[in-house]
Amino acid sequence: MRNQTISYFLLLEFSKNQHMQILYFLLFFVLYLAIVATNLLIITTVTLDHQLHRPMYFFLLNLALQDIGSVSVIVPKSMINSLMDTRLISYFGCVAQVFLFMSFGASDFFLLTVMAYDRYVAICHPLHYETLMNLKACTGIIILVWIISLLYGMLHTTGTFSIFFCSNVVNQFFCEIPQLLKLSCSGFNLLEVGIIVVSVIAGLGCFTFIIISYAVIFRAVLRIPSEEGKQKALSTCLPHLVVVSMLLLTGIFAYLRSPAESPSYMDFGLTVLYSLLPPLFNPIIYSMRNKNIKYVLSKLWRF
């Protein structure tokens, strides 16, 4: 089967039982609703309260937008398929999923790197913070993150769909790159392998930058004389560290594994872990650890 003859792909069939398909639909619906609701709450909170119109919360708002985007690319299609008892996704629908999901994923990681720099400037160079992280600079950073992320998504999409597919059966609930590459007639695709190598180098570069930033940050925090000052500084850093760790660990587990030749609960579980749990827990982690957000949320709740 060549690419020219493929007009659709067949995604993972959860069950042949219609009642089980409806159950999967309900589970995905609840999870998707929770992700969208929690992230929209962060977006609304940051937008409405002028106390949160600062760079850190501006980046957090963009992170919430990206999290909504990443799950909206993959989950609704899977829910519709479960409800309609079908497995179909069009060829161009699959291309769009790969492009958008990789773009949103890359933008998440790049934005978390930028947020580490923001914390570094705020704690280590507080007198220059307003100059370095003004509105114009933050807007430029966000635009740059989106441009690089879209180019990254385009590279992965080009590399993935330049291969010849010997099958159109994708053993996952969305068009996941490792599962698509497994369908190649010619084995390894040198273009996609090259892109993956570049991605690993870029990822390691961002990770190294984050680690170095926090090493300098913690050294500066230890020199703060008051315990209250130390706690205040750490309260803005810990949520970010937890989010970065969760994204890295789930991504490593998902992409460094060898995809099974047949559908497996392990592949499915790991994919859910890295694709759906970070967008769900990101706003929860930031809300629980950030006093300003908790205060504004309590005001909105009373209102």
PDB file of C-alpha atoms in Angstrom:
ATOM      1  CA  MET A   1       0.000   0.000   0.000  1.00  0.00           C
ATOM      2  CA  ARG A   2       1.583   3.289  -1.125  1.00  0.00           C
ATOM      3  CA  ASN A   3       0.938   6.815   0.197  1.00  0.00           C
ATOM      4  CA  GLN A   4      -0.797   7.703  -3.053  1.00  0.00           C
ATOM      5  CA  THR A   5      -3.479   5.058  -2.436  1.00  0.00           C
ATOM      6  CA  ILE A   6      -4.024   5.831   1.262  1.00  0.00           C
ATOM      7  CA  SER A   7      -6.994   8.110   1.776  1.00  0.00           C
ATOM      8  CA  TYR A   8      -7.531   7.284   5.454  1.00  0.00           C
ATOM      9  CA  PHE A   9      -6.013   5.612   8.503  1.00  0.00           C
ATOM     10  CA  LEU A  10      -7.634   3.275  11.023  1.00  0.00           C
ATOM     11  CA  LEU A  11      -7.062   4.302  14.630  1.00  0.00           C
ATOM     12  CA  LEU A  12      -7.051   2.045  17.689  1.00  0.00           C
ATOM     13  CA  GLU A  13     -10.323   0.242  18.334  1.00  0.00           C
ATOM     14  CA  PHE A  14     -10.936   0.319  22.077  1.00  0.00           C
ATOM     15  CA  SER A  15     -13.481  -2.472  22.037  1.00  0.00           C
ATOM     16  CA  LYS A  16     -15.865  -4.279  19.704  1.00  0.00           C
ATOM     17  CA  ASN A  17     -18.569  -3.914  22.352  1.00  0.00           C
ATOM     18  CA  GLN A  18     -20.732  -0.825  21.778  1.00  0.00           C
ATOM     19  CA  HIS A  19     -21.329  -0.350  25.508  1.00  0.00           C
ATOM     20  CA  MET A  20     -17.573  -0.339  26.152  1.00  0.00           C
ATOM     21  CA  GLN A  21     -17.116   2.186  23.340  1.00  0.00           C
ATOM     22  CA  ILE A  22     -19.624   4.486  25.062  1.00  0.00           C
ATOM     23  CA  LEU A  23     -17.772   4.007  28.353  1.00  0.00           C
ATOM     24  CA  TYR A  24     -14.495   5.058  26.701  1.00  0.00           C
ATOM     25  CA  PHE A  25     -16.296   8.060  25.229  1.00  0.00           C
ATOM     26  CA  LEU A  26     -17.554   9.105  28.672  1.00  0.00           C
ATOM     27  CA  LEU A  27     -14.115   8.675  30.277  1.00  0.00           C
ATOM     28  CA  PHE A  28     -12.428  10.749  27.569  1.00  0.00           C
ATOM     29  CA  PHE A  29     -15.210  13.326  27.732  1.00  0.00           C
ATOM     30  CA  VAL A  30     -14.806  13.798  31.500  1.00  0.00           C
ATOM     31  CA  LEU A  31     -11.024  14.004  31.168  1.00  0.00           C
ATOM     32  CA  TYR A  32     -11.223  16.468  28.274  1.00  0.00           C
ATOM     33  CA  LEU A  33     -13.793  18.599  30.097  1.00  0.00           C
ATOM     34  CA  ALA A  34     -11.592  18.705  33.202  1.00  0.00           C
ATOM     35  CA  ILE A  35      -8.525  19.741  31.167  1.00  0.00           C
ATOM     36  CA  VAL A  36     -10.369  22.500  29.306  1.00  0.00           C
ATOM     37  CA  ALA A  37     -12.153  23.760  32.446  1.00  0.00           C
ATOM     38  CA  THR A  38      -9.027  23.970  34.633  1.00  0.00           C
ATOM     39  CA  ASN A  39      -6.973  25.691  31.941  1.00  0.00           C
ATOM     40  CA  LEU A  40      -9.792  28.101  31.081  1.00  0.00           C
ATOM     41  CA  LEU A  41      -9.972  28.955  34.773  1.00  0.00           C
ATOM     42  CA  ILE A  42      -6.288  29.922  34.721  1.00  0.00           C
ATOM     43  CA  ILE A  43      -6.795  31.968  31.532  1.00  0.00           C
ATOM     44  CA  THR A  44      -9.839  33.757  32.991  1.00  0.00           C
ATOM     45  CA  THR A  45      -8.096  34.423  36.303  1.00  0.00           C
ATOM     46  CA  VAL A  46      -4.987  35.927  34.711  1.00  0.00           C
ATOM     47  CA  THR A  47      -7.009  37.949  32.198  1.00  0.00           C
ATOM     48  CA  LEU A  48      -9.473  39.497  34.657  1.00  0.00           C
ATOM     49  CA  ASP A  49      -7.205  40.371  37.570  1.00  0.00           C
ATOM     50  CA  HIS A  50      -4.755  43.247  37.035  1.00  0.00           C
ATOM     51  CA  GLN A  51      -2.531  41.972  39.870  1.00  0.00           C
ATOM     52  CA  LEU A  52      -1.621  39.044  37.628  1.00  0.00           C
ATOM     53  CA  HIS A  53      -0.692  41.146  34.597  1.00  0.00           C
ATOM     54  CA  ARG A  54       2.965  40.259  35.008  1.00  0.00           C
ATOM     55  CA  PRO A  55       5.368  38.276  32.803  1.00  0.00           C
ATOM     56  CA  MET A  56       5.193  35.059  34.855  1.00  0.00           C
ATOM     57  CA  TYR A  57       1.397  34.927  34.594  1.00  0.00           C
ATOM     58  CA  PHE A  58       1.463  36.036  30.953  1.00  0.00           C
ATOM     59  CA  PHE A  59       3.578  32.967  30.184  1.00  0.00           C
ATOM     60  CA  LEU A  60       1.309  30.820  32.348  1.00  0.00           C
ATOM     61  CA  LEU A  61      -1.717  32.022  30.358  1.00  0.00           C
ATOM     62  CA  ASN A  62       0.009  31.015  27.113  1.00  0.00           C
ATOM     63  CA  LEU A  63       0.913  27.629  28.609  1.00  0.00           C
ATOM     64  CA  ALA A  64      -2.777  27.069  29.411  1.00  0.00           C
ATOM     65  CA  LEU A  65      -3.758  28.010  25.841  1.00  0.00           C
ATOM     66  CA  GLN A  66      -1.217  25.562  24.443  1.00  0.00           C
ATOM     67  CA  ASP A  67      -2.424  22.782  26.749  1.00  0.00           C
ATOM     68  CA  ILE A  68      -6.005  23.267  25.566  1.00  0.00           C
ATOM     69  CA  GLY A  69      -4.781  23.228  21.975  1.00  0.00           C
ATOM     70  CA  SER A  70      -2.756  20.017  22.341  1.00  0.00           C
ATOM     71  CA  VAL A  71      -5.647  17.982  23.797  1.00  0.00           C
ATOM     72  CA  SER A  72      -8.199  19.497  21.412  1.00  0.00           C
ATOM     73  CA  VAL A  73      -6.166  18.197  18.473  1.00  0.00           C
ATOM     74  CA  ILE A  74      -6.395  14.536  19.533  1.00  0.00           C
ATOM     75  CA  VAL A  75      -9.191  13.893  22.058  1.00  0.00           C
ATOM     76  CA  PRO A  76     -12.392  15.100  20.279  1.00  0.00           C
ATOM     77  CA  LYS A  77     -11.689  12.926  17.218  1.00  0.00           C
ATOM     78  CA  SER A  78     -11.179   9.893  19.442  1.00  0.00           C
ATOM     79  CA  MET A  79     -14.420  10.629  21.309  1.00  0.00           C
ATOM     80  CA  ILE A  80     -16.384  10.996  18.065  1.00  0.00           C
ATOM     81  CA  ASN A  81     -14.969   7.713  16.777  1.00  0.00           C
ATOM     82  CA  SER A  82     -15.985   5.919  19.979  1.00  0.00           C
ATOM     83  CA  LEU A  83     -19.469   7.396  19.869  1.00  0.00           C
ATOM     84  CA  MET A  84     -19.948   6.626  16.167  1.00  0.00           C
ATOM     85  CA  ASP A  85     -18.333   3.171  16.476  1.00  0.00           C
ATOM     86  CA  THR A  86     -15.751   3.888  13.783  1.00  0.00           C
ATOM     87  CA  ARG A  87     -11.950   3.994  13.548  1.00  0.00           C
ATOM     88  CA  LEU A  88     -11.506   6.262  10.530  1.00  0.00           C
ATOM     89  CA  ILE A  89      -9.394   9.380  10.267  1.00  0.00           C
ATOM     90  CA  SER A  90      -8.656  10.919   6.871  1.00  0.00           C
ATOM     91  CA  TYR A  91      -5.097  11.094   5.539  1.00  0.00           C
ATOM     92  CA  PHE A  92      -5.053  14.887   5.791  1.00  0.00           C
ATOM     93  CA  GLY A  93      -6.733  14.705   9.203  1.00  0.00           C
ATOM     94  CA  CYS A  94      -3.823  12.528  10.344  1.00  0.00           C
ATOM     95  CA  VAL A  95      -1.323  14.999   8.841  1.00  0.00           C
ATOM     96  CA  ALA A  96      -3.047  17.848  10.716  1.00  0.00           C
ATOM     97  CA  GLN A  97      -2.950  15.902  13.987  1.00  0.00           C
ATOM     98  CA  VAL A  98       0.786  15.251  13.705  1.00  0.00           C
ATOM     99  CA  PHE A  99       1.567  18.847  12.731  1.00  0.00           C
ATOM    100  CA  LEU A 100      -0.546  20.506  15.429  1.00  0.00           C
ATOM    101  CA  PHE A 101       0.244  18.050  18.233  1.00  0.00           C
ATOM    102  CA  MET A 102       4.001  18.329  17.649  1.00  0.00           C
ATOM    103  CA  SER A 103       3.765  22.122  17.360  1.00  0.00           C
ATOM    104  CA  PHE A 104       1.837  22.458  20.632  1.00  0.00           C
ATOM    105  CA  GLY A 105       4.164  19.982  22.365  1.00  0.00           C
ATOM    106  CA  ALA A 106       7.255  21.872  21.257  1.00  0.00           C
ATOM    107  CA  SER A 107       5.758  25.221  22.258  1.00  0.00           C
ATOM    108  CA  ASP A 108       5.052  23.803  25.748  1.00  0.00           C
ATOM    109  CA  PHE A 109       8.674  22.819  26.272  1.00  0.00           C
ATOM    110  CA  PHE A 110      10.109  26.029  24.788  1.00  0.00           C
ATOM    111  CA  LEU A 111       7.733  28.098  26.926  1.00  0.00           C
ATOM    112  CA  LEU A 112       8.760  26.219  30.082  1.00  0.00           C
ATOM    113  CA  THR A 113      12.375  27.061  29.183  1.00  0.00           C
ATOM    114  CA  VAL A 114      11.442  30.730  28.841  1.00  0.00           C
ATOM    115  CA  MET A 115       9.658  30.582  32.213  1.00  0.00           C
ATOM    116  CA  ALA A 116      12.884  29.292  33.808  1.00  0.00           C
ATOM    117  CA  TYR A 117      14.699  32.337  32.378  1.00  0.00           C
ATOM    118  CA  ASP A 118      11.929  34.583  33.729  1.00  0.00           C
ATOM    119  CA  ARG A 119      12.415  33.166  37.245  1.00  0.00           C
ATOM    120  CA  TYR A 120      16.195  33.541  36.902  1.00  0.00           C
ATOM    121  CA  VAL A 121      15.924  37.232  36.023  1.00  0.00           C
ATOM    122  CA  ALA A 122      13.294  37.896  38.726  1.00  0.00           C
ATOM    123  CA  ILE A 123      15.339  36.319  41.542  1.00  0.00           C
ATOM    124  CA  CYS A 124      18.952  36.885  40.474  1.00  0.00           C
ATOM    125  CA  HIS A 125      18.586  40.303  38.789  1.00  0.00           C
ATOM    126  CA  PRO A 126      15.468  41.898  40.338  1.00  0.00           C
ATOM    127  CA  LEU A 127      16.598  45.469  39.605  1.00  0.00           C
ATOM    128  CA  HIS A 128      16.761  44.750  35.868  1.00  0.00           C
ATOM    129  CA  TYR A 129      13.579  42.668  35.742  1.00  0.00           C
ATOM    130  CA  GLU A 130      11.250  45.421  34.505  1.00  0.00           C
ATOM    131  CA  THR A 131      13.716  46.350  31.761  1.00  0.00           C
ATOM    132  CA  LEU A 132      14.466  42.829  30.550  1.00  0.00           C
ATOM    133  CA  MET A 133      10.962  41.359  30.874  1.00  0.00           C
ATOM    134  CA  ASN A 134       8.726  44.206  29.725  1.00  0.00           C
ATOM    135  CA  LEU A 135       5.559  43.697  27.671  1.00  0.00           C
ATOM    136  CA  LYS A 136       7.319  44.188  24.340  1.00  0.00           C
ATOM    137  CA  ALA A 137      10.021  41.638  25.210  1.00  0.00           C
ATOM    138  CA  CYS A 138       7.493  39.072  26.489  1.00  0.00           C
ATOM    139  CA  THR A 139       5.325  39.438  23.385  1.00  0.00           C
ATOM    140  CA  GLY A 140       8.381  39.015  21.159  1.00  0.00           C
ATOM    141  CA  ILE A 141       9.392  35.893  23.081  1.00  0.00           C
ATOM    142  CA  ILE A 142       5.925  34.340  22.676  1.00  0.00           C
ATOM    143  CA  ILE A 143       5.883  35.087  18.934  1.00  0.00           C
ATOM    144  CA  LEU A 144       9.351  33.526  18.578  1.00  0.00           C
ATOM    145  CA  VAL A 145       8.233  30.430  20.528  1.00  0.00           C
ATOM    146  CA  TRP A 146       5.240  29.987  18.219  1.00  0.00           C
ATOM    147  CA  ILE A 147       7.292  30.446  15.039  1.00  0.00           C
ATOM    148  CA  ILE A 148       9.942  27.917  16.126  1.00  0.00           C
ATOM    149  CA  SER A 149       7.257  25.476  17.304  1.00  0.00           C
ATOM    150  CA  LEU A 150       5.323  25.647  14.028  1.00  0.00           C
ATOM    151  CA  LEU A 151       8.548  25.094  12.061  1.00  0.00           C
ATOM    152  CA  TYR A 152       9.345  22.147  14.337  1.00  0.00           C
ATOM    153  CA  GLY A 153       5.882  20.670  13.756  1.00  0.00           C
ATOM    154  CA  MET A 154       6.276  21.178  10.003  1.00  0.00           C
ATOM    155  CA  LEU A 155       9.655  19.385   9.989  1.00  0.00           C
ATOM    156  CA  HIS A 156       8.271  16.371  11.867  1.00  0.00           C
ATOM    157  CA  THR A 157       5.205  16.228   9.640  1.00  0.00           C
ATOM    158  CA  THR A 158       7.320  16.362   6.482  1.00  0.00           C
ATOM    159  CA  GLY A 159       9.657  13.668   7.789  1.00  0.00           C
ATOM    160  CA  THR A 160       6.856  11.373   8.908  1.00  0.00           C
ATOM    161  CA  PHE A 161       4.730  11.563   5.764  1.00  0.00           C
ATOM    162  CA  SER A 162       7.639  11.361   3.330  1.00  0.00           C
ATOM    163  CA  ILE A 163       7.766   7.601   3.937  1.00  0.00           C
ATOM    164  CA  PHE A 164       5.811   4.929   2.063  1.00  0.00           C
ATOM    165  CA  PHE A 165       3.230   3.227   4.265  1.00  0.00           C
ATOM    166  CA  CYS A 166       2.678  -0.515   3.974  1.00  0.00           C
ATOM    167  CA  SER A 167      -0.390  -0.357   6.205  1.00  0.00           C
ATOM    168  CA  ASN A 168      -2.959   2.190   7.331  1.00  0.00           C
ATOM    169  CA  VAL A 169      -3.654   0.648  10.766  1.00  0.00           C
ATOM    170  CA  VAL A 170      -2.385   2.932  13.569  1.00  0.00           C
ATOM    171  CA  ASN A 171      -2.286   1.159  16.941  1.00  0.00           C
ATOM    172  CA  GLN A 172      -3.065   4.293  18.942  1.00  0.00           C
ATOM    173  CA  PHE A 173      -6.056   6.550  19.603  1.00  0.00           C
ATOM    174  CA  PHE A 174      -4.491   9.342  17.527  1.00  0.00           C
ATOM    175  CA  CYS A 175      -1.830   9.654  14.810  1.00  0.00           C
ATOM    176  CA  GLU A 176       1.249   9.231  16.981  1.00  0.00           C
ATOM    177  CA  ILE A 177       4.592   9.491  15.162  1.00  0.00           C
ATOM    178  CA  PRO A 178       6.228   6.288  16.553  1.00  0.00           C
ATOM    179  CA  GLN A 179       3.163   4.285  15.498  1.00  0.00           C
ATOM    180  CA  LEU A 180       3.161   5.863  12.019  1.00  0.00           C
ATOM    181  CA  LEU A 181       6.880   5.209  11.497  1.00  0.00           C
ATOM    182  CA  LYS A 182       6.254   1.563  12.364  1.00  0.00           C
ATOM    183  CA  LEU A 183       4.084   1.360   9.205  1.00  0.00           C
ATOM    184  CA  SER A 184       7.010   2.234   6.908  1.00  0.00           C
ATOM    185  CA  CYS A 185       7.739  -0.134   4.006  1.00  0.00           C
ATOM    186  CA  SER A 186      11.409   0.830   3.879  1.00  0.00           C
ATOM    187  CA  GLY A 187      12.407   0.649   7.548  1.00  0.00           C
ATOM    188  CA  PHE A 188      14.237   3.679   8.953  1.00  0.00           C
ATOM    189  CA  ASN A 189      13.474   7.020   7.372  1.00  0.00           C
ATOM    190  CA  LEU A 190      16.750   8.981   7.384  1.00  0.00           C
ATOM    191  CA  LEU A 191      14.974  12.353   7.226  1.00  0.00           C
ATOM    192  CA  GLU A 192      12.831  11.610  10.291  1.00  0.00           C
ATOM    193  CA  VAL A 193      15.813  10.081  12.123  1.00  0.00           C
ATOM    194  CA  GLY A 194      17.754  13.285  11.429  1.00  0.00           C
ATOM    195  CA  ILE A 195      14.871  15.401  12.734  1.00  0.00           C
ATOM    196  CA  ILE A 196      14.655  13.254  15.883  1.00  0.00           C
ATOM    197  CA  VAL A 197      18.408  13.693  16.472  1.00  0.00           C
ATOM    198  CA  VAL A 198      18.038  17.479  16.113  1.00  0.00           C
ATOM    199  CA  SER A 199      15.026  17.352  18.459  1.00  0.00           C
ATOM    200  CA  VAL A 200      17.019  15.452  21.087  1.00  0.00           C
ATOM    201  CA  ILE A 201      19.869  17.971  20.853  1.00  0.00           C
ATOM    202  CA  ALA A 202      17.435  20.903  21.151  1.00  0.00           C
ATOM    203  CA  GLY A 203      15.622  19.207  24.036  1.00  0.00           C
ATOM    204  CA  LEU A 204      18.858  18.530  25.891  1.00  0.00           C
ATOM    205  CA  GLY A 205      19.899  22.134  25.291  1.00  0.00           C
ATOM    206  CA  CYS A 206      16.655  23.453  26.803  1.00  0.00           C
ATOM    207  CA  PHE A 207      16.881  20.982  29.700  1.00  0.00           C
ATOM    208  CA  THR A 208      20.501  21.997  30.409  1.00  0.00           C
ATOM    209  CA  PHE A 209      19.492  25.671  30.353  1.00  0.00           C
ATOM    210  CA  ILE A 210      16.688  24.978  32.850  1.00  0.00           C
ATOM    211  CA  ILE A 211      19.006  23.016  35.173  1.00  0.00           C
ATOM    212  CA  ILE A 212      21.716  25.715  35.095  1.00  0.00           C
ATOM    213  CA  SER A 213      19.119  28.463  35.647  1.00  0.00           C
ATOM    214  CA  TYR A 214      17.753  26.724  38.732  1.00  0.00           C
ATOM    215  CA  ALA A 215      21.229  25.952  40.079  1.00  0.00           C
ATOM    216  CA  VAL A 216      21.957  29.702  39.981  1.00  0.00           C
ATOM    217  CA  ILE A 217      18.477  30.493  41.352  1.00  0.00           C
ATOM    218  CA  PHE A 218      18.832  28.156  44.358  1.00  0.00           C
ATOM    219  CA  ARG A 219      22.273  29.544  45.100  1.00  0.00           C
ATOM    220  CA  ALA A 220      20.770  33.062  45.116  1.00  0.00           C
ATOM    221  CA  VAL A 221      17.826  31.921  47.275  1.00  0.00           C
ATOM    222  CA  LEU A 222      20.184  30.483  49.903  1.00  0.00           C
ATOM    223  CA  ARG A 223      21.749  33.930  50.264  1.00  0.00           C
ATOM    224  CA  ILE A 224      18.393  35.585  51.059  1.00  0.00           C
ATOM    225  CA  PRO A 225      18.555  36.464  54.775  1.00  0.00           C
ATOM    226  CA  SER A 226      14.898  36.040  55.743  1.00  0.00           C
ATOM    227  CA  GLU A 227      13.027  32.727  55.768  1.00  0.00           C
ATOM    228  CA  GLU A 228       9.938  34.467  54.415  1.00  0.00           C
ATOM    229  CA  GLY A 229      11.917  35.745  51.427  1.00  0.00           C
ATOM    230  CA  LYS A 230      13.280  32.280  50.732  1.00  0.00           C
ATOM    231  CA  GLN A 231       9.804  30.721  50.866  1.00  0.00           C
ATOM    232  CA  LYS A 232       8.375  33.396  48.594  1.00  0.00           C
ATOM    233  CA  ALA A 233      11.113  32.835  46.013  1.00  0.00           C
ATOM    234  CA  LEU A 234      10.776  29.066  46.153  1.00  0.00           C
ATOM    235  CA  SER A 235       6.972  29.197  45.886  1.00  0.00           C
ATOM    236  CA  THR A 236       7.301  30.671  42.384  1.00  0.00           C
ATOM    237  CA  CYS A 237       9.912  28.090  41.321  1.00  0.00           C
ATOM    238  CA  LEU A 238       8.631  24.765  42.664  1.00  0.00           C
ATOM    239  CA  PRO A 239       5.460  24.564  40.502  1.00  0.00           C
ATOM    240  CA  HIS A 240       7.534  25.203  37.389  1.00  0.00           C
ATOM    241  CA  LEU A 241      10.058  22.511  38.350  1.00  0.00           C
ATOM    242  CA  VAL A 242       7.277  19.983  38.993  1.00  0.00           C
ATOM    243  CA  VAL A 243       5.642  20.749  35.619  1.00  0.00           C
ATOM    244  CA  VAL A 244       8.970  20.458  33.741  1.00  0.00           C
ATOM    245  CA  SER A 245       9.798  17.165  35.493  1.00  0.00           C
ATOM    246  CA  MET A 246       6.365  15.708  34.741  1.00  0.00           C
ATOM    247  CA  LEU A 247       6.535  16.685  31.062  1.00  0.00           C
ATOM    248  CA  LEU A 248      10.055  15.272  30.647  1.00  0.00           C
ATOM    249  CA  LEU A 249       9.420  12.005  32.485  1.00  0.00           C
ATOM    250  CA  THR A 250       6.165  11.204  30.681  1.00  0.00           C
ATOM    251  CA  GLY A 251       7.681  12.164  27.307  1.00  0.00           C
ATOM    252  CA  ILE A 252      10.787  10.005  27.896  1.00  0.00           C
ATOM    253  CA  PHE A 253       8.683   6.996  28.903  1.00  0.00           C
ATOM    254  CA  ALA A 254       6.481   7.415  25.848  1.00  0.00           C
ATOM    255  CA  TYR A 255       9.048   8.069  23.111  1.00  0.00           C
ATOM    256  CA  LEU A 256      12.022   5.986  24.230  1.00  0.00           C
ATOM    257  CA  ARG A 257       9.961   2.805  24.402  1.00  0.00           C
ATOM    258  CA  SER A 258       9.752   0.399  21.493  1.00  0.00           C
ATOM    259  CA  PRO A 259       6.162   0.413  20.173  1.00  0.00           C
ATOM    260  CA  ALA A 260       4.507  -2.991  20.305  1.00  0.00           C
ATOM    261  CA  GLU A 261       3.697  -4.754  17.042  1.00  0.00           C
ATOM    262  CA  SER A 262       0.078  -5.185  18.136  1.00  0.00           C
ATOM    263  CA  PRO A 263      -2.203  -2.950  20.222  1.00  0.00           C
ATOM    264  CA  SER A 264      -1.226  -3.035  23.902  1.00  0.00           C
ATOM    265  CA  TYR A 265      -2.586  -1.476  27.071  1.00  0.00           C
ATOM    266  CA  MET A 266       0.983  -0.401  27.945  1.00  0.00           C
ATOM    267  CA  ASP A 267       1.336   1.719  24.784  1.00  0.00           C
ATOM    268  CA  PHE A 268      -2.126   3.166  25.289  1.00  0.00           C
ATOM    269  CA  GLY A 269      -1.507   3.957  28.971  1.00  0.00           C
ATOM    270  CA  LEU A 270       1.861   5.627  28.350  1.00  0.00           C
ATOM    271  CA  THR A 271       0.404   7.721  25.540  1.00  0.00           C
ATOM    272  CA  VAL A 272      -2.445   8.902  27.783  1.00  0.00           C
ATOM    273  CA  LEU A 273       0.162   9.606  30.469  1.00  0.00           C
ATOM    274  CA  TYR A 274       2.278  11.993  28.395  1.00  0.00           C
ATOM    275  CA  SER A 275      -0.457  13.515  26.212  1.00  0.00           C
ATOM    276  CA  LEU A 276      -3.300  14.135  28.686  1.00  0.00           C
ATOM    277  CA  LEU A 277      -1.975  14.210  32.251  1.00  0.00           C
ATOM    278  CA  PRO A 278       0.423  17.210  31.954  1.00  0.00           C
ATOM    279  CA  PRO A 279      -2.305  19.502  30.496  1.00  0.00           C
ATOM    280  CA  LEU A 280      -4.613  18.381  33.332  1.00  0.00           C
ATOM    281  CA  PHE A 281      -2.157  18.819  36.195  1.00  0.00           C
ATOM    282  CA  ASN A 282      -0.305  21.952  35.009  1.00  0.00           C
ATOM    283  CA  PRO A 283      -3.034  24.413  36.101  1.00  0.00           C
ATOM    284  CA  ILE A 284      -3.718  22.420  39.289  1.00  0.00           C
ATOM    285  CA  ILE A 285      -0.057  22.491  40.313  1.00  0.00           C
ATOM    286  CA  TYR A 286       0.281  26.225  39.644  1.00  0.00           C
ATOM    287  CA  SER A 287      -2.995  26.986  41.466  1.00  0.00           C
ATOM    288  CA  MET A 288      -2.082  24.954  44.551  1.00  0.00           C
ATOM    289  CA  ARG A 289       1.423  26.389  44.971  1.00  0.00           C
ATOM    290  CA  ASN A 290       0.863  30.010  43.925  1.00  0.00           C
ATOM    291  CA  LYS A 291      -0.619  32.270  46.592  1.00  0.00           C
ATOM    292  CA  ASN A 292      -1.572  35.030  44.133  1.00  0.00           C
ATOM    293  CA  ILE A 293      -3.571  32.679  41.930  1.00  0.00           C
ATOM    294  CA  LYS A 294      -5.248  31.060  44.946  1.00  0.00           C
ATOM    295  CA  TYR A 295      -6.198  34.513  46.268  1.00  0.00           C
ATOM    296  CA  VAL A 296      -7.686  35.636  42.939  1.00  0.00           C
ATOM    297  CA  LEU A 297      -9.518  32.323  42.516  1.00  0.00           C
ATOM    298  CA  SER A 298     -11.036  32.687  45.985  1.00  0.00           C
ATOM    299  CA  LYS A 299     -12.222  36.223  45.073  1.00  0.00           C
ATOM    300  CA  LEU A 300     -13.786  34.938  41.832  1.00  0.00           C
ATOM    301  CA  TRP A 301     -15.446  32.092  43.727  1.00  0.00           C
ATOM    302  CA  ARG A 302     -16.986  34.489  46.275  1.00  0.00           C
ATOM    303  CA  PHE A 303     -18.134  36.730  43.424  1.00  0.00           C
TER     304      PHE A 303
END
